[in-house]
PDB file of C-alpha atoms in Angstrom:
ATOM      1  CA  MET Q   1      52.747 -14.542  28.022  1.00 31.00           C
ATOM      2  CA  LEU Q   2      52.730 -17.884  26.245  1.00 32.00           C
ATOM      3  CA  LEU Q   3      55.052 -19.158  23.514  1.00 31.00           C
ATOM      4  CA  ARG Q   4      54.259 -22.236  22.015  1.00 32.00           C
ATOM      5  CA  ALA Q   5      55.531 -24.205  18.829  1.00 33.00           C
ATOM      6  CA  SER Q   6      52.400 -26.038  17.300  1.00 34.00           C
ATOM      7  CA  PRO Q   7      51.880 -29.245  14.958  1.00 37.00           C
ATOM      8  CA  GLY Q   8      50.122 -28.803  12.130  1.00 39.00           C
ATOM      9  CA  GLY Q   9      43.355 -23.370   3.670  1.00 36.00           C
ATOM     10  CA  GLY Q  10      42.972 -19.422   3.021  1.00 35.00           C
ATOM     11  CA  THR Q  11      43.553 -16.314   0.718  1.00 31.00           C
ATOM     12  CA  SER Q  12      45.686 -13.839  -0.526  1.00 31.00           C
ATOM     13  CA  PRO Q  13      45.413  -9.874   0.630  1.00 32.00           C
ATOM     14  CA  THR Q  14      42.852  -8.166  -1.131  1.00 32.00           C
ATOM     15  CA  ALA Q  15      44.259  -4.659   0.239  1.00 33.00           C
ATOM     16  CA  SER Q  16      47.274  -3.222   1.389  1.00 31.00           C
ATOM     17  CA  ILE Q  17      48.471  -0.024   3.470  1.00 37.00           C
ATOM     18  CA  GLY Q  18      51.659   1.134   4.589  1.00 39.00           C
ATOM     19  CA  SER Q  19      53.143   2.581   7.920  1.00 35.00           C
ATOM     20  CA  ILE Q  20      52.278   5.850   9.092  1.00 31.00           C
ATOM     21  CA  ALA Q  21      54.219   8.976   9.690  1.00 29.00           C
ATOM     22  CA  GLU Q  22      53.582  10.053  13.105  1.00 32.00           C
ATOM     23  CA  PRO Q  23      53.613   7.145  15.990  1.00 31.00           C
ATOM     24  CA  SER Q  24      51.502   7.111  19.048  1.00 32.00           C
ATOM     25  CA  PRO Q  25      53.169   7.323  22.046  1.00 34.00           C
ATOM     26  CA  THR Q  26      52.697   3.959  24.254  1.00 35.00           C
ATOM     27  CA  VAL Q  27      53.369   2.456  27.436  1.00 36.00           C
ATOM     28  CA  ALA Q  28      54.126  -1.029  27.590  1.00 37.00           C
ATOM     29  CA  ARG Q  29      56.187  -3.353  30.259  1.00 38.00           C
ATOM     30  CA  PRO Q  30      59.405  -4.638  28.875  1.00 38.00           C
ATOM     31  CA  VAL Q  31      59.237  -8.431  28.415  1.00 40.00           C
ATOM     32  CA  ALA Q  32      62.278 -10.780  27.535  1.00 41.00           C
ATOM     33  CA  TRP Q  33      62.688 -13.822  25.492  1.00 43.00           C
ATOM     34  CA  HIS Q  34      65.201 -15.011  22.861  1.00 46.00           C
ATOM     35  CA  GLY Q  35      63.796 -16.844  19.767  1.00 50.00           C
ATOM     36  CA  PRO Q  36      65.349 -19.748  17.691  1.00 54.00           C
ATOM     37  CA  SER Q  37      68.417 -18.938  15.966  1.00 50.00           C
ATOM     38  CA  SER Q  38      66.913 -20.131  12.759  1.00 56.00           C
ATOM     39  CA  TRP Q  39      64.945 -17.047  12.259  1.00 56.00           C
ATOM     40  CA  GLY Q  40      68.114 -15.015  11.205  1.00 64.00           C
ATOM     41  CA  ASP Q  41      68.379 -11.384  11.867  1.00 73.00           C
ATOM     42  CA  SER Q  42      64.647 -10.428  11.250  1.00 82.00           C
ATOM     43  CA  PRO Q  43      61.937 -12.778  12.105  1.00 88.00           C
ATOM     44  CA  LYS Q  44      59.116 -12.575   9.876  1.00 93.00           C
ATOM     45  CA  THR Q  45      56.082 -12.151  12.333  1.00 94.00           C
ATOM     46  CA  LEU Q  46      52.367 -12.472  11.265  1.00 94.00           C
ATOM     47  CA  MET Q  47      50.157 -10.315  13.743  1.00 92.00           C
ATOM     48  CA  CYS Q  48      46.453 -11.091  14.159  1.00 89.00           C
ATOM     49  CA  VAL Q  49      44.112  -7.884  14.691  1.00 90.00           C
ATOM     50  CA  ASP Q  50      40.495  -7.539  15.170  1.00 87.00           C
ATOM     51  CA  GLY Q  51      40.149  -3.651  16.029  1.00 86.00           C
ATOM     52  CA  SER Q  52      39.271  -4.302  19.652  1.00 84.00           C
ATOM     53  CA  GLU Q  53      40.556  -2.706  22.890  1.00 83.00           C
ATOM     54  CA  PRO Q  54      41.871  -6.159  24.387  1.00 80.00           C
ATOM     55  CA  CYS Q  55      43.763  -6.698  21.167  1.00 83.00           C
ATOM     56  CA  ALA Q  56      45.399  -3.335  21.206  1.00 84.00           C
ATOM     57  CA  LYS Q  57      46.348  -3.946  24.700  1.00 84.00           C
ATOM     58  CA  THR Q  58      47.650  -7.391  24.020  1.00 83.00           C
ATOM     59  CA  MET Q  59      49.788  -6.143  21.109  1.00 85.00           C
ATOM     60  CA  GLN Q  60      51.172  -3.126  23.159  1.00 85.00           C
ATOM     61  CA  SER Q  61      52.473  -5.802  25.746  1.00 86.00           C
ATOM     62  CA  LEU Q  62      53.964  -7.996  22.893  1.00 88.00           C
ATOM     63  CA  LEU Q  63      55.427  -5.366  20.603  1.00 91.00           C
ATOM     64  CA  PRO Q  64      58.639  -4.466  23.011  1.00 90.00           C
ATOM     65  CA  LEU Q  65      59.362  -8.314  22.606  1.00 88.00           C
ATOM     66  CA  LEU Q  66      59.181  -8.117  19.013  1.00 90.00           C
ATOM     67  CA  ALA Q  67      61.356  -4.822  18.957  1.00 91.00           C
ATOM     68  CA  GLN Q  68      64.080  -6.456  20.996  1.00 90.00           C
ATOM     69  CA  ILE Q  69      64.101  -9.504  18.362  1.00 88.00           C
ATOM     70  CA  ASN Q  70      64.129  -7.479  15.545  1.00 90.00           C
ATOM     71  CA  ALA Q  71      61.117  -8.694  14.255  1.00 91.00           C
ATOM     72  CA  THR Q  72      59.337  -7.320  10.804  1.00 93.00           C
ATOM     73  CA  VAL Q  73      55.467  -7.465  11.324  1.00 94.00           C
ATOM     74  CA  GLU Q  74      52.577  -8.094   8.854  1.00 95.00           C
ATOM     75  CA  CYS Q  75      49.398  -6.721  10.557  1.00 94.00           C
ATOM     76  CA  VAL Q  76      46.605  -8.909   8.919  1.00 94.00           C
ATOM     77  CA  HIS Q  77      42.635  -8.127   9.622  1.00 93.00           C
ATOM     78  CA  ILE Q  78      40.542 -10.569   8.166  1.00 91.00           C
ATOM     79  CA  ILE Q  79      36.869  -9.916   6.733  1.00 89.00           C
ATOM     80  CA  ASP Q  80      35.104 -13.072   6.873  1.00 86.00           C
ATOM     81  CA  MET Q  81      32.567 -12.486   3.959  1.00 86.00           C
ATOM     82  CA  ALA Q  82      30.378 -15.031   5.251  1.00 84.00           C
ATOM     83  CA  LEU Q  83      28.726 -12.733   7.651  1.00 82.00           C
ATOM     84  CA  VAL Q  84      27.314 -10.802   5.002  1.00 78.00           C
ATOM     85  CA  GLU Q  85      24.838 -13.688   4.492  1.00 79.00           C
ATOM     86  CA  LYS Q  86      25.081 -14.918   8.161  1.00 81.00           C
ATOM     87  CA  LEU Q  87      23.759 -11.516   9.324  1.00 81.00           C
ATOM     88  CA  MET Q  88      21.462 -11.044   5.966  1.00 81.00           C
ATOM     89  CA  VAL Q  89      22.988  -8.205   5.352  1.00 81.00           C
ATOM     90  CA  VAL Q  90      20.713  -6.062   2.735  1.00 84.00           C
ATOM     91  CA  ASP Q  91      23.547  -3.477   1.178  1.00 88.00           C
ATOM     92  CA  GLU Q  92      26.605  -5.540   1.064  1.00 86.00           C
ATOM     93  CA  GLU Q  93      28.486  -3.157  -0.647  1.00 89.00           C
ATOM     94  CA  ALA Q  94      28.083  -0.779   2.113  1.00 90.00           C
ATOM     95  CA  TRP Q  95      28.828  -3.496   4.749  1.00 88.00           C
ATOM     96  CA  VAL Q  96      32.073  -4.356   2.977  1.00 89.00           C
ATOM     97  CA  LEU Q  97      33.257  -0.424   2.819  1.00 91.00           C
ATOM     98  CA  THR Q  98      32.321  -0.170   6.676  1.00 92.00           C
ATOM     99  CA  ALA Q  99      34.427  -3.737   7.129  1.00 90.00           C
ATOM    100  CA  ASN Q 100      37.248  -2.266   4.975  1.00 92.00           C
ATOM    101  CA  ARG Q 101      37.334   1.197   6.870  1.00 94.00           C
ATOM    102  CA  ARG Q 102      37.532  -0.603  10.444  1.00 93.00           C
ATOM    103  CA  ALA Q 103      39.951  -2.987   9.382  1.00 93.00           C
ATOM    104  CA  LYS Q 104      42.209  -0.214   8.006  1.00 95.00           C
ATOM    105  CA  ALA Q 105      41.756   1.882  11.256  1.00 94.00           C
ATOM    106  CA  ALA Q 106      42.672  -1.574  13.265  1.00 93.00           C
ATOM    107  CA  ILE Q 107      45.604  -1.941  11.291  1.00 94.00           C
ATOM    108  CA  GLN Q 108      46.917   1.613  11.525  1.00 94.00           C
ATOM    109  CA  ARG Q 109      46.329   1.714  15.250  1.00 93.00           C
ATOM    110  CA  ILE Q 110      48.459  -1.393  15.825  1.00 93.00           C
ATOM    111  CA  GLY Q 111      51.326   0.055  12.846  1.00 94.00           C
ATOM    112  CA  ALA Q 112      51.386   2.931  15.143  1.00 93.00           C
ATOM    113  CA  VAL Q 113      52.534   0.940  18.105  1.00 92.00           C
ATOM    114  CA  CYS Q 114      54.926  -0.718  15.982  1.00 94.00           C
ATOM    115  CA  ASP Q 115      56.356   2.630  14.877  1.00 95.00           C
ATOM    116  CA  ALA Q 116      56.428   3.750  18.429  1.00 93.00           C
ATOM    117  CA  HIS Q 117      58.656   0.681  19.142  1.00 93.00           C
ATOM    118  CA  GLY Q 118      60.594   0.832  16.190  1.00 93.00           C
ATOM    119  CA  VAL Q 119      59.224  -2.286  14.401  1.00 94.00           C
ATOM    120  CA  ALA Q 120      58.744  -2.471  10.880  1.00 94.00           C
ATOM    121  CA  TRP Q 121      55.690  -2.978   9.816  1.00 95.00           C
ATOM    122  CA  THR Q 122      52.945  -3.308   6.794  1.00 95.00           C
ATOM    123  CA  GLY Q 123      49.251  -4.508   6.760  1.00 95.00           C
ATOM    124  CA  SER Q 124      47.293  -6.241   4.752  1.00 94.00           C
ATOM    125  CA  ILE Q 125      42.957  -6.800   4.680  1.00 93.00           C
ATOM    126  CA  VAL Q 126      42.235 -10.661   4.039  1.00 92.00           C
ATOM    127  CA  LYS Q 127      38.479 -11.145   2.822  1.00 91.00           C
ATOM    128  CA  SER Q 128      37.670 -14.998   3.118  1.00 88.00           C
ATOM    129  CA  ARG Q 129      34.812 -17.198   3.914  1.00 84.00           C
ATOM    130  CA  GLY Q 130      34.994 -19.230   7.170  1.00 73.00           C
ATOM    131  CA  SER Q 131      37.200 -19.465   9.670  1.00 82.00           C
ATOM    132  CA  PRO Q 132      40.014 -17.055  10.208  1.00 85.00           C
ATOM    133  CA  ALA Q 133      42.126 -19.585  12.159  1.00 87.00           C
ATOM    134  CA  GLN Q 134      41.994 -21.480   8.878  1.00 89.00           C
ATOM    135  CA  VAL Q 135      43.050 -18.473   6.946  1.00 91.00           C
ATOM    136  CA  MET Q 136      45.887 -17.485   9.645  1.00 91.00           C
ATOM    137  CA  VAL Q 137      47.365 -20.778   9.488  1.00 92.00           C
ATOM    138  CA  SER Q 138      47.249 -20.770   5.603  1.00 92.00           C
ATOM    139  CA  LEU Q 139      49.099 -17.501   5.325  1.00 93.00           C
ATOM    140  CA  ALA Q 140      51.720 -18.660   7.802  1.00 93.00           C
ATOM    141  CA  THR Q 141      52.483 -21.510   5.876  1.00 91.00           C
ATOM    142  CA  LYS Q 142      52.210 -20.304   2.460  1.00 93.00           C
ATOM    143  CA  GLN Q 143      54.139 -16.838   3.137  1.00 93.00           C
ATOM    144  CA  ASP Q 144      56.751 -18.453   5.195  1.00 90.00           C
ATOM    145  CA  PHE Q 145      56.250 -16.551   8.259  1.00 93.00           C
ATOM    146  CA  ASP Q 146      58.609 -17.458  11.618  1.00 92.00           C
ATOM    147  CA  LEU Q 147      56.192 -16.510  14.217  1.00 91.00           C
ATOM    148  CA  VAL Q 148      52.448 -15.560  14.674  1.00 92.00           C
ATOM    149  CA  ALA Q 149      51.597 -13.294  17.126  1.00 90.00           C
ATOM    150  CA  ILE Q 150      47.784 -12.930  18.376  1.00 87.00           C
ATOM    151  CA  GLY Q 151      45.954 -11.674  21.451  1.00 81.00           C
ATOM    152  CA  SER Q 152      44.091 -14.623  23.532  1.00 72.00           C
ATOM    153  CA  GLN Q 153      40.844 -12.474  23.487  1.00 63.00           C
ATOM    154  CA  GLY Q 154      39.431  -9.849  21.205  1.00 44.00           C
ATOM    155  CA  THR Q 155      36.243  -8.839  19.674  1.00 44.00           C
ATOM    156  CA  ARG Q 156      33.410 -11.688  20.456  1.00 44.00           C
ATOM    157  CA  ALA Q 157      31.950 -11.298  16.799  1.00 43.00           C
ATOM    158  CA  VAL Q 158      30.007 -14.420  15.340  1.00 42.00           C
ATOM    159  CA  SER Q 159      31.886 -16.149  12.757  1.00 43.00           C
ATOM    160  CA  SER Q 160      30.384 -17.848   9.998  1.00 44.00           C
ATOM    161  CA  THR Q 161      30.769 -20.844  12.132  1.00 46.00           C
ATOM    162  CA  GLY Q 162      29.067 -19.510  15.121  1.00 46.00           C
ATOM    163  CA  ASP Q 163      32.292 -19.738  17.103  1.00 44.00           C
ATOM    164  CA  ASN Q 164      33.747 -16.594  19.012  1.00 43.00           C
ATOM    165  CA  TRP Q 165      36.393 -14.707  16.743  1.00 43.00           C
ATOM    166  CA  MET Q 166      39.732 -14.339  18.515  1.00 45.00           C
ATOM    167  CA  GLY Q 167      39.253 -16.998  21.526  1.00 50.00           C
ATOM    168  CA  THR Q 168      38.681 -19.476  18.849  1.00 71.00           C
ATOM    169  CA  VAL Q 169      41.128 -18.309  16.434  1.00 80.00           C
ATOM    170  CA  SER Q 170      44.084 -17.982  18.955  1.00 82.00           C
ATOM    171  CA  ASP Q 171      43.114 -21.475  20.227  1.00 82.00           C
ATOM    172  CA  MET Q 172      43.337 -23.033  16.496  1.00 83.00           C
ATOM    173  CA  LEU Q 173      46.388 -21.334  15.859  1.00 86.00           C
ATOM    174  CA  VAL Q 174      48.186 -22.744  19.074  1.00 85.00           C
ATOM    175  CA  SER Q 175      46.696 -26.171  18.433  1.00 85.00           C
ATOM    176  CA  PHE Q 176      47.142 -26.301  14.559  1.00 88.00           C
ATOM    177  CA  CYS Q 177      49.867 -23.859  13.314  1.00 91.00           C
ATOM    178  CA  PRO Q 178      53.055 -25.260  12.021  1.00 91.00           C
ATOM    179  CA  VAL Q 179      55.024 -21.987  13.082  1.00 91.00           C
ATOM    180  CA  PRO Q 180      55.340 -20.791  16.876  1.00 91.00           C
ATOM    181  CA  VAL Q 181      52.564 -18.757  18.080  1.00 89.00           C
ATOM    182  CA  LEU Q 182      52.673 -16.346  20.518  1.00 86.00           C
ATOM    183  CA  THR Q 183      49.835 -15.427  22.623  1.00 83.00           C
ATOM    184  CA  ALA Q 184      49.068 -13.210  25.159  1.00 79.00           C
ATOM    185  CA  GLY Q 185      45.815 -11.600  27.357  1.00 72.00           C
ATOM    186  CA  ALA Q 186      44.698  -8.387  27.095  1.00 60.00           C
ATOM    187  CA  ASN Q 187      45.661  -8.152  31.039  1.00 61.00           C
ATOM    188  CA  VAL Q 188      49.448  -8.932  30.519  1.00 51.00           C
TER     189      VAL Q 188
END
């Protein structure tokens, strides 16, 4: 697990969902860390989710830490609308409906783990064109997040720029995000 403050574009959420009623049981290894005192009682944490199994495992390992520091979590899934053109999607409406359904499921899955750890959470689906990393940096700064949490691997889908999705996003966040970035691999 790595915590790095980094030196340091975007959109606003287009859909939101709330927490689910019954949490799923999870097994995660405990971790310990004490964040900056400037965060106050409940650090506002931006959590990037992509729906992949490695992402879910990573977030399960990070949530005990976030619970320990009494963090609140905003789970965000980015839909890169430029993929519609890049993949030459014939039925854009059906593609967007499917992408929204998958994004909501990914957020609810992580939300269930948040519930199981007693971490307050909300979820957002953000539709944008271009780099998910740029969107996350923009969200982190414009919405005054104290911390960004992201997996160091996940879905290896192609973005509009041809980059790998999560690996590139986590690398870019660590390099350019002006708020601390907490990363962990799925094999934590």
